[in-house]
Coordinates of C-alpha atoms in Angstrom, one line a residue:
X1 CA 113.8 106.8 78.8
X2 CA 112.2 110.0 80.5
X3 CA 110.0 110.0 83.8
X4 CA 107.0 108.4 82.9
X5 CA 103.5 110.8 83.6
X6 CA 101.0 109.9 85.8
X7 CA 98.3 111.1 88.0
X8 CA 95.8 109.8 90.6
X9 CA 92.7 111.6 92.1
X10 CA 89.3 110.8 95.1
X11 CA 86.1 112.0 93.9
X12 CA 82.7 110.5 94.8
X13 CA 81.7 111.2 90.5
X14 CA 84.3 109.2 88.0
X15 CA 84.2 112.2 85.7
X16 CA 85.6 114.6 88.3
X17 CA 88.8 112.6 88.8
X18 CA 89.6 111.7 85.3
X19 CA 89.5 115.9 85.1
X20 CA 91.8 115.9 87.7
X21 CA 93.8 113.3 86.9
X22 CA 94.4 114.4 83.0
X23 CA 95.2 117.7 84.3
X24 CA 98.1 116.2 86.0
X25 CA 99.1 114.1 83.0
X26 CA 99.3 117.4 80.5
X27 CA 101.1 119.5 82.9
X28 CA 103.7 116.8 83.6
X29 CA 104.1 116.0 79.8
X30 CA 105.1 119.7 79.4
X31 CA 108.1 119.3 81.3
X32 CA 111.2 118.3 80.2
X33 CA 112.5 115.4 82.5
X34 CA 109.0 113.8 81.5
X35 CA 108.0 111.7 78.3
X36 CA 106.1 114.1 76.2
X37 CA 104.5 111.8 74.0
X38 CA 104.0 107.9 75.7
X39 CA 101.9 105.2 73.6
X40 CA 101.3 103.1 76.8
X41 CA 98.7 103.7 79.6
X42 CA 98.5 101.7 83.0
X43 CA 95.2 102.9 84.7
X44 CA 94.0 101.4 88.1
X45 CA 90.7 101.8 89.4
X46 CA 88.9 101.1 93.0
X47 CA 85.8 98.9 93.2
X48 CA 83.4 102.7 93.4
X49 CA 84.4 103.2 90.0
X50 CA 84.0 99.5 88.4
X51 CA 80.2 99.6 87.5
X52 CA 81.3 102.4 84.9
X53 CA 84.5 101.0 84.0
X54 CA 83.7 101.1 80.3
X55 CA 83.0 104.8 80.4
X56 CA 86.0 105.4 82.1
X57 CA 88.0 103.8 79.7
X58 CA 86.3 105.6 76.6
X59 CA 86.9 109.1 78.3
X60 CA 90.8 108.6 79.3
X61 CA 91.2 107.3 75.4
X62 CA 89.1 109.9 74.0
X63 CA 90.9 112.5 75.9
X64 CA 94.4 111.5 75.0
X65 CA 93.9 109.8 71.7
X66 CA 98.0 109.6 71.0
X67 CA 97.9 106.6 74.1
X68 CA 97.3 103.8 71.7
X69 CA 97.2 101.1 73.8
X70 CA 96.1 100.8 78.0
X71 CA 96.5 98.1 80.6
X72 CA 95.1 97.6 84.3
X73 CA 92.0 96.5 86.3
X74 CA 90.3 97.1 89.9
X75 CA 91.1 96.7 93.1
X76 CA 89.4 98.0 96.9
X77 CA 92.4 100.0 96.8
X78 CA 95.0 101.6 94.1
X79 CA 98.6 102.8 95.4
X80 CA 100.3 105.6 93.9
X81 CA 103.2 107.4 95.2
X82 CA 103.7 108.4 98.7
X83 CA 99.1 107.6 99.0
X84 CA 96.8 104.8 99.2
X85 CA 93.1 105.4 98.2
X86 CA 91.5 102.8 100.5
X87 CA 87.8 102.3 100.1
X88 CA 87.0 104.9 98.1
X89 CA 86.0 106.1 95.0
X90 CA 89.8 106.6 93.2
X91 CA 91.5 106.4 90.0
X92 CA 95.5 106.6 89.2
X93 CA 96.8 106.2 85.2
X94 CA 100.8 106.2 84.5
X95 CA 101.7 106.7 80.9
X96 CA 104.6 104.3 80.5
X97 CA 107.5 106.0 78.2
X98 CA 108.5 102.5 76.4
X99 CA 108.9 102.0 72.5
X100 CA 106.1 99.9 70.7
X101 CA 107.9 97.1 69.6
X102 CA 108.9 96.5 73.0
X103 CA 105.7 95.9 74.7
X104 CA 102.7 93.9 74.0
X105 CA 99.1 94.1 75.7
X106 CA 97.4 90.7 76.2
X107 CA 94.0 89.0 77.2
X108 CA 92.1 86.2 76.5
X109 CA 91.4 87.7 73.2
X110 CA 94.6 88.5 72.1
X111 CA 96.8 85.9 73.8
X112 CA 100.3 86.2 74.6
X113 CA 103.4 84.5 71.9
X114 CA 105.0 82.3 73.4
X115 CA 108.5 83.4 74.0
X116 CA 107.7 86.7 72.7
X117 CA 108.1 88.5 75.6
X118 CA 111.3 89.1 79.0
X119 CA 108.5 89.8 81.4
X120 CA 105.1 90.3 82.1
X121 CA 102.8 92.1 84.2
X122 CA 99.9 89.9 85.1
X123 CA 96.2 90.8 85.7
X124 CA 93.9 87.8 86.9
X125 CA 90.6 87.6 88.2
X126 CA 90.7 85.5 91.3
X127 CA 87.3 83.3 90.1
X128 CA 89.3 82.0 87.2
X129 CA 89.8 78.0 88.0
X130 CA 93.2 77.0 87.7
X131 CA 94.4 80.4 88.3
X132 CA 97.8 78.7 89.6
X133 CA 98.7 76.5 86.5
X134 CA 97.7 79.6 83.8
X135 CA 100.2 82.3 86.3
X136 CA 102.9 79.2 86.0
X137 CA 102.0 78.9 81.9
X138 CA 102.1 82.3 81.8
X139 CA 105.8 82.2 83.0
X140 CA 106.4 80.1 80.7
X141 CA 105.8 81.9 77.9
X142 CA 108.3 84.4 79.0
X143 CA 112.2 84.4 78.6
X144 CA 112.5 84.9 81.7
X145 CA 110.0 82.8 83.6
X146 CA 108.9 86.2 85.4
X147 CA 105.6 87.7 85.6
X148 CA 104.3 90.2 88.4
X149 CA 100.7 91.9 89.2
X150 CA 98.2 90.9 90.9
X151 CA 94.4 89.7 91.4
X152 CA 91.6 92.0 91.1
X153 CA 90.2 92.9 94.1
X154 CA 86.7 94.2 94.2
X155 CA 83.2 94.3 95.7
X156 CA 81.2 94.4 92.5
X157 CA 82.7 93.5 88.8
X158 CA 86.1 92.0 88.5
X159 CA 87.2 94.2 85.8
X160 CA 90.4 94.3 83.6
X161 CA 91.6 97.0 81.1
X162 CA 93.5 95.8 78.0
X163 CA 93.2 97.2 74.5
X164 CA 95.3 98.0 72.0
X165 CA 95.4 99.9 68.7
X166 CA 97.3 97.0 66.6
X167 CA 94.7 94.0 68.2
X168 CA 91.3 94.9 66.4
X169 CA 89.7 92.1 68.8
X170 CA 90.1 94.4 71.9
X171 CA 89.1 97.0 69.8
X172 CA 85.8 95.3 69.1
X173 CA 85.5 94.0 72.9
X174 CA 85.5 97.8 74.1
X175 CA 88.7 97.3 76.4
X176 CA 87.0 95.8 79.7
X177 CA 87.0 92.1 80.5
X178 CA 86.1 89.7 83.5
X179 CA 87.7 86.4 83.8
X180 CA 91.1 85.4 83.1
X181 CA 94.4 87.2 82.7
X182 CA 95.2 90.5 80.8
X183 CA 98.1 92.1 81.0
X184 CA 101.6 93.8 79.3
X185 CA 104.6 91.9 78.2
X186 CA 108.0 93.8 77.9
X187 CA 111.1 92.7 75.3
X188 CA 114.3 92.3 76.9
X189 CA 115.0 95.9 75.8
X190 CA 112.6 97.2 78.7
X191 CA 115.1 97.5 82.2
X192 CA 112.8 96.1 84.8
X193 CA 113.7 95.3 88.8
X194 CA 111.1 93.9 90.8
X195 CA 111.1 92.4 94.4
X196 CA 108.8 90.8 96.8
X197 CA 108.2 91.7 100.2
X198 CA 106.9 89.4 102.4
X199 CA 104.5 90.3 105.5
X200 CA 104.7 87.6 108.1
X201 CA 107.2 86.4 110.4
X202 CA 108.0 82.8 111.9
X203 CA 107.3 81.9 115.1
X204 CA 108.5 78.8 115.3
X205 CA 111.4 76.7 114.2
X206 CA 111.0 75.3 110.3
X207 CA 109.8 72.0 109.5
X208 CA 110.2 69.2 106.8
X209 CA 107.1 67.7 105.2
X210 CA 107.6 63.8 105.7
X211 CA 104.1 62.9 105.1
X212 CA 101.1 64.5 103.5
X213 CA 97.7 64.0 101.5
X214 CA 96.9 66.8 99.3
X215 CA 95.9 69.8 101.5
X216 CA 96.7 67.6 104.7
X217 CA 100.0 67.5 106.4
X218 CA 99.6 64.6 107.8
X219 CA 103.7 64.9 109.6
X220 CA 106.1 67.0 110.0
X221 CA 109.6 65.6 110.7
X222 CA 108.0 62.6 111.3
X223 CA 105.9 63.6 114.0
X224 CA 102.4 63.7 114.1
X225 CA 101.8 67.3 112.3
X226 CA 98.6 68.1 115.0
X227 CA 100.8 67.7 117.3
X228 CA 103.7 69.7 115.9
X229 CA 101.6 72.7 115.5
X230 CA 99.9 72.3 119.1
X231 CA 103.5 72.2 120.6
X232 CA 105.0 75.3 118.4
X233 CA 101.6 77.3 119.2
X234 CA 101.6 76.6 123.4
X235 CA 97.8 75.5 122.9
X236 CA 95.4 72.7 123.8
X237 CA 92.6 71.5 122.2
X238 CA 91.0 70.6 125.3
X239 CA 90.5 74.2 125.6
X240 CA 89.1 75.1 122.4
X241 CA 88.2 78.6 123.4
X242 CA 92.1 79.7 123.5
X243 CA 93.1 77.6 120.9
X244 CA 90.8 78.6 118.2
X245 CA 91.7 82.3 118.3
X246 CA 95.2 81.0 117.7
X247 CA 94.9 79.1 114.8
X248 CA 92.5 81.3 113.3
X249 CA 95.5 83.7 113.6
X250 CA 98.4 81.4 112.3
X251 CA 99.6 81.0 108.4
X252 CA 102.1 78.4 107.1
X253 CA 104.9 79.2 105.0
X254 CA 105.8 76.6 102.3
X255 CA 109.0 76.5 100.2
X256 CA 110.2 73.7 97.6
X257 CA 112.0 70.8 99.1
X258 CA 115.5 71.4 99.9
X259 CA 114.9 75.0 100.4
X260 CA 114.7 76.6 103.7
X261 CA 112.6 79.1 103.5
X262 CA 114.1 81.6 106.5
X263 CA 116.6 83.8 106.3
X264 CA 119.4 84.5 108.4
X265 CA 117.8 87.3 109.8
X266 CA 114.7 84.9 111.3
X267 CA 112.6 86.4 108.2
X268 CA 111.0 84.5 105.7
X269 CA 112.2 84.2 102.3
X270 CA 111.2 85.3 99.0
X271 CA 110.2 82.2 97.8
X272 CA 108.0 81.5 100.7
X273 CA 104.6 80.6 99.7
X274 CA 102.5 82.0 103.1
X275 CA 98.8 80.2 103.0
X276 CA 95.8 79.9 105.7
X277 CA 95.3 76.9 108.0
X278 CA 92.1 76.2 106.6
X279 CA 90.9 72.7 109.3
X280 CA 92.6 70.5 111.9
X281 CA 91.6 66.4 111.2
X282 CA 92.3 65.1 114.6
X283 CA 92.0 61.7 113.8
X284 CA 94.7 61.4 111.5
X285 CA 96.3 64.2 113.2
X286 CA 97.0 66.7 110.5
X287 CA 96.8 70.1 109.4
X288 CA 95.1 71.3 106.4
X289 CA 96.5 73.8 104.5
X290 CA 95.1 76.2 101.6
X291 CA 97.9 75.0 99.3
X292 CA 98.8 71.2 97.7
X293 CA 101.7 69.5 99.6
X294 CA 104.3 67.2 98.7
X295 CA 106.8 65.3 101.2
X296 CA 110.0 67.2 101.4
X297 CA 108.7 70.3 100.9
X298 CA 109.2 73.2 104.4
X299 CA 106.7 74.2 106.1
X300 CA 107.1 77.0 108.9
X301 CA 104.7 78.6 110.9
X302 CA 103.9 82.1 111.1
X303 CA 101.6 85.1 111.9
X304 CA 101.0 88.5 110.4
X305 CA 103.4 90.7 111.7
X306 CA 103.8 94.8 111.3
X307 CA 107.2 95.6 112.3
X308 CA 108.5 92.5 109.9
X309 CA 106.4 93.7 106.7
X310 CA 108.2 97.1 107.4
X311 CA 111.3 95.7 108.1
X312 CA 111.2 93.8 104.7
X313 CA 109.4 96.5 102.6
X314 CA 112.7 98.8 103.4
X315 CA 114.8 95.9 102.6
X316 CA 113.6 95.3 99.1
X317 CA 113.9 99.0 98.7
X318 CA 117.3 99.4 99.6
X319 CA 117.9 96.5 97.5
X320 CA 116.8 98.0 94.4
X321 CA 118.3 101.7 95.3
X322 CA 121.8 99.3 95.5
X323 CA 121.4 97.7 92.4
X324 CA 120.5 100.7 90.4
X325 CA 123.3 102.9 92.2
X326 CA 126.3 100.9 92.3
X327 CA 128.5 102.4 95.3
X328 CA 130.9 104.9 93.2
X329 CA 135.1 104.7 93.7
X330 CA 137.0 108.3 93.9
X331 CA 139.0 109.5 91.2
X332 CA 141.8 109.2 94.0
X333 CA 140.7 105.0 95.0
X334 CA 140.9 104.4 90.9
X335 CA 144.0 105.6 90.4
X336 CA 145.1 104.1 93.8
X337 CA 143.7 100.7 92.1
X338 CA 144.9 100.7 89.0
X339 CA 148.0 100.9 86.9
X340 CA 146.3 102.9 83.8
X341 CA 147.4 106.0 83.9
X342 CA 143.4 106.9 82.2
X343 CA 141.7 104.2 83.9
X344 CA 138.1 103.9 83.1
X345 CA 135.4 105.4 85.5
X346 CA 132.6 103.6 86.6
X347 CA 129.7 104.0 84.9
X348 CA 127.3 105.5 86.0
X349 CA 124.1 104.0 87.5
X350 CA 120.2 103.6 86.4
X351 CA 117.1 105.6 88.1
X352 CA 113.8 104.8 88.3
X353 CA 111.3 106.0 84.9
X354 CA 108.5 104.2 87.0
X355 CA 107.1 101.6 89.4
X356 CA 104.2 99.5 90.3
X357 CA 103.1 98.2 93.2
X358 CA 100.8 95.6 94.0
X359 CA 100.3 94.8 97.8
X360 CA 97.7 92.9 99.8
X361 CA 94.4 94.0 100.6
X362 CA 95.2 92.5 103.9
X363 CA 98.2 95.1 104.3
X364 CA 96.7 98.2 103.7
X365 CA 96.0 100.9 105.8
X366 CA 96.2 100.3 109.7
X367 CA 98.4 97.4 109.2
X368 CA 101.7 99.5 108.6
X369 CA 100.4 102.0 111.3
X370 CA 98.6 104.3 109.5
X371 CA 96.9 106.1 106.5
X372 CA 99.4 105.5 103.5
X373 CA 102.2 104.2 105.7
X374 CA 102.8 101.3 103.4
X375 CA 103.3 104.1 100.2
X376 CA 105.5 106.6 102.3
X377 CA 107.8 103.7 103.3
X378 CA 108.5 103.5 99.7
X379 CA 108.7 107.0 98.7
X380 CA 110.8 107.1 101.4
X381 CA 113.4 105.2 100.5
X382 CA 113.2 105.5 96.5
X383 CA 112.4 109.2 96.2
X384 CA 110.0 111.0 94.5
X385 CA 109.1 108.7 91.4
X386 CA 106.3 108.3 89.3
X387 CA 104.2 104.8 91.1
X388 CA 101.1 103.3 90.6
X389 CA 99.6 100.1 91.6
X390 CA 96.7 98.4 93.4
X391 CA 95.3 96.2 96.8
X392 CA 95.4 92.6 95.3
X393 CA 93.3 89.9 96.4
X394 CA 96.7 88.0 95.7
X395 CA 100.1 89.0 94.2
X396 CA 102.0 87.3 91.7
X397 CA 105.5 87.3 91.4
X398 CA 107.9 85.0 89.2
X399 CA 105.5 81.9 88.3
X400 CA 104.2 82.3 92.0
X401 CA 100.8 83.1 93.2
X402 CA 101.6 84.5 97.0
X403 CA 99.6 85.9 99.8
X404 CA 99.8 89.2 102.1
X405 CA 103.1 90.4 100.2
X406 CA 103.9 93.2 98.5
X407 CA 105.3 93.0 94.9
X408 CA 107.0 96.5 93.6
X409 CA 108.6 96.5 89.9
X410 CA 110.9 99.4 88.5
X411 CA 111.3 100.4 85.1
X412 CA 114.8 101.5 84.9
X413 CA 116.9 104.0 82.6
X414 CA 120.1 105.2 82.0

């Protein structure tokens, strides 16, 4: 699998940055470490562009009529590598250099075989009801149980790209949906390594639901959760002017019972389910939550928090630069090691073809200390490789719907 082709432009007219950004994609298809001829397009758009998404679509395909098939949607932001093009008029496409029979584009009309597929990335529009339960069905119909994307994130139309040459139904529906999930499933065949990164940081100690009516917590440890919260945040609601600033400011991470969900290190786990305080009910003293709750599950309080996001966002990387370059022994420590007088070198490790990345709209920018900080983190620490991605209005990892995280996926090759 070569490097896979992309390229990502600003311009205030659509037309102008598809120029640009095919002229990037047929210089880097010349080259030789890059896949000169790929039959899958991922293309990313920011909200600017979303009124003429159709157009866009029909020009990209009309201009490289050997991509058969294309995948992706909107966002307020898209992410490529080393840049972020927040709120403004962008687009980014990566031609992904995988075989046909080991990928299949989804949406509503063309659903998804059930145990087709190893993986999935996952388009949703955040309006869909029962988003949750369809991202968790979704999984399902996966080997794996493991899906990653995002939602769309946009000002105007919620729009989704999916069409493919093999599905006459998005043929016939131009490409361009709103509402549900879209997407492209990968075979087992298809190396993929992806991580989530979480963006918030406890600041208090973890606690066991012991009581709790849907979205209420009603206790925690079998205290009165009001009170719990009011104790691990120093505040008083007798003084509602300091206190409301403080909530307002304060998430909860969940995990499933029995699971702590912080680490070692004081961070919070990939598991953890981070959602907004959403009310206070003072006379049963308990916390509403944006989430359902069951007794058992943990439930830790936390804020935003820039130095941990970064901490965690070079974490995962390193992560994934470990398990796709396996620490090599000398020719001296194998001999050393072994009684063969040929033993067998290690073999060698993957790289990266490609990545996506879909991070928070509530991470972007400023948030990470700058302009793109967020991308150059990651170029940073995985090199120069071909990325594209978008600012969610929620990510989606595993059968999980999470909140200000960041979700990056490799595609792998020898």
């Amino acid at each position: 699998m070569k490097l896979f082709p992309y390229g990502h432009a600003t311009h205030p007219q659509w037309r102008m940055a598809a120029g640009l950004v095919l002229a990037q994609l047929r210089a880097q298809m010349t080259l030789p470490d890059y896949a000169p001829e790929p039959r899958l397009a991922l293309v990313y758009i920011t909200d600017h562009y979303a009124q003429d998404a159709q157009a866009v679509l029909d020009h990209l395909r009309q201009a490289l009529p050997e991509v058969t098939d294309w995948a992706g949607t909107v966002g307020v932001g898209i992410a490529v590598n080393n840049a972020e093009y927040f709120d403004e008029p962008a687009l980014a496409v990566m031609l992904c250099n995988v075989a046909p029979a080991h990928y299949r584009v989804f949406s509503g009309v063309s659903p998804l075989p059930a145990d087709w597929a190893d993986a999935a990335l996952v388009h949703a529009d955040p309006a869909t009801p029962d988003l949750a339960e369809l991202i968790t069905e979704m999984a399902g119909r996966t080997q794996q149980g493991y899906v990653f994307g995002g939602l769309t994130s946009s000002r105007t139309r919620s729009v989704q790209f999916a069409i493919s040459a093999d599905q006459p139904q998005t043929l016939a529906a131009g490409g361009v949906f709103e509402g549900g999930l879209s997407g492209v499933a990968f075979s087992s065949r298809v190396g993929l390594l992806s991580r989530v990164t979480q963006g918030c940081q406890p600041i208090a100690a973890e606690h066991e639901v012991t009581e709790a009516d849907r979205h209420v917590v009603l206790k925690l440890d079998g205290q009165p959760a009001l009170d719990v919260m009011l104790d691990a945040l120093k505040i008083s609601l007798s003084e509602p002017q300091k206190a409301i600033p403080v909530v307002r400011s304060t998430l909860v991470g969940l995990s499933p019972a029995g699971q702590s969900g912080v680490g070692r290190a004081g961070n919070l786990g990939n598991d953890v389910l981070v959602r907004h305080i959403v009310g206070l009910d003072p006379m049963r003293q308990g916390v509403a939550v944006a989430e359902h709750l069951a007794p058992g599950m943990r439930l830790t309080f936390c804020q935003r928090n820039v130095h941990a996001a970064r901490a965690d966002l070079v974490r995962v990387c390193a992560e994934i630069r470990e398990e796709l370059e396996p620490e090599m022994l000398s020719i001296e420590a194998i001999n050393a090691f072994s009684d063969d007088p040929v033993p067998t070198l290690p073999q060698a490790g993957k790289r990266i073809a490609g990545a996506v990345y879909v991070s928070c709209t509530g991470r972007g920018g400023p948030h990470f200390g700058g302009p793109s900080a967020e991308l150059q983190i990651i170029r940073h620490a995985l090199g120069d490789v071909p990325l594209v991605g978008f600012f969610a209005a929620g990510e989606i990892a595993r059968h999980h719907l999470y909140g200000y995280t960041g979700v990056l996926t490799v595609f792998t090759t020898d």
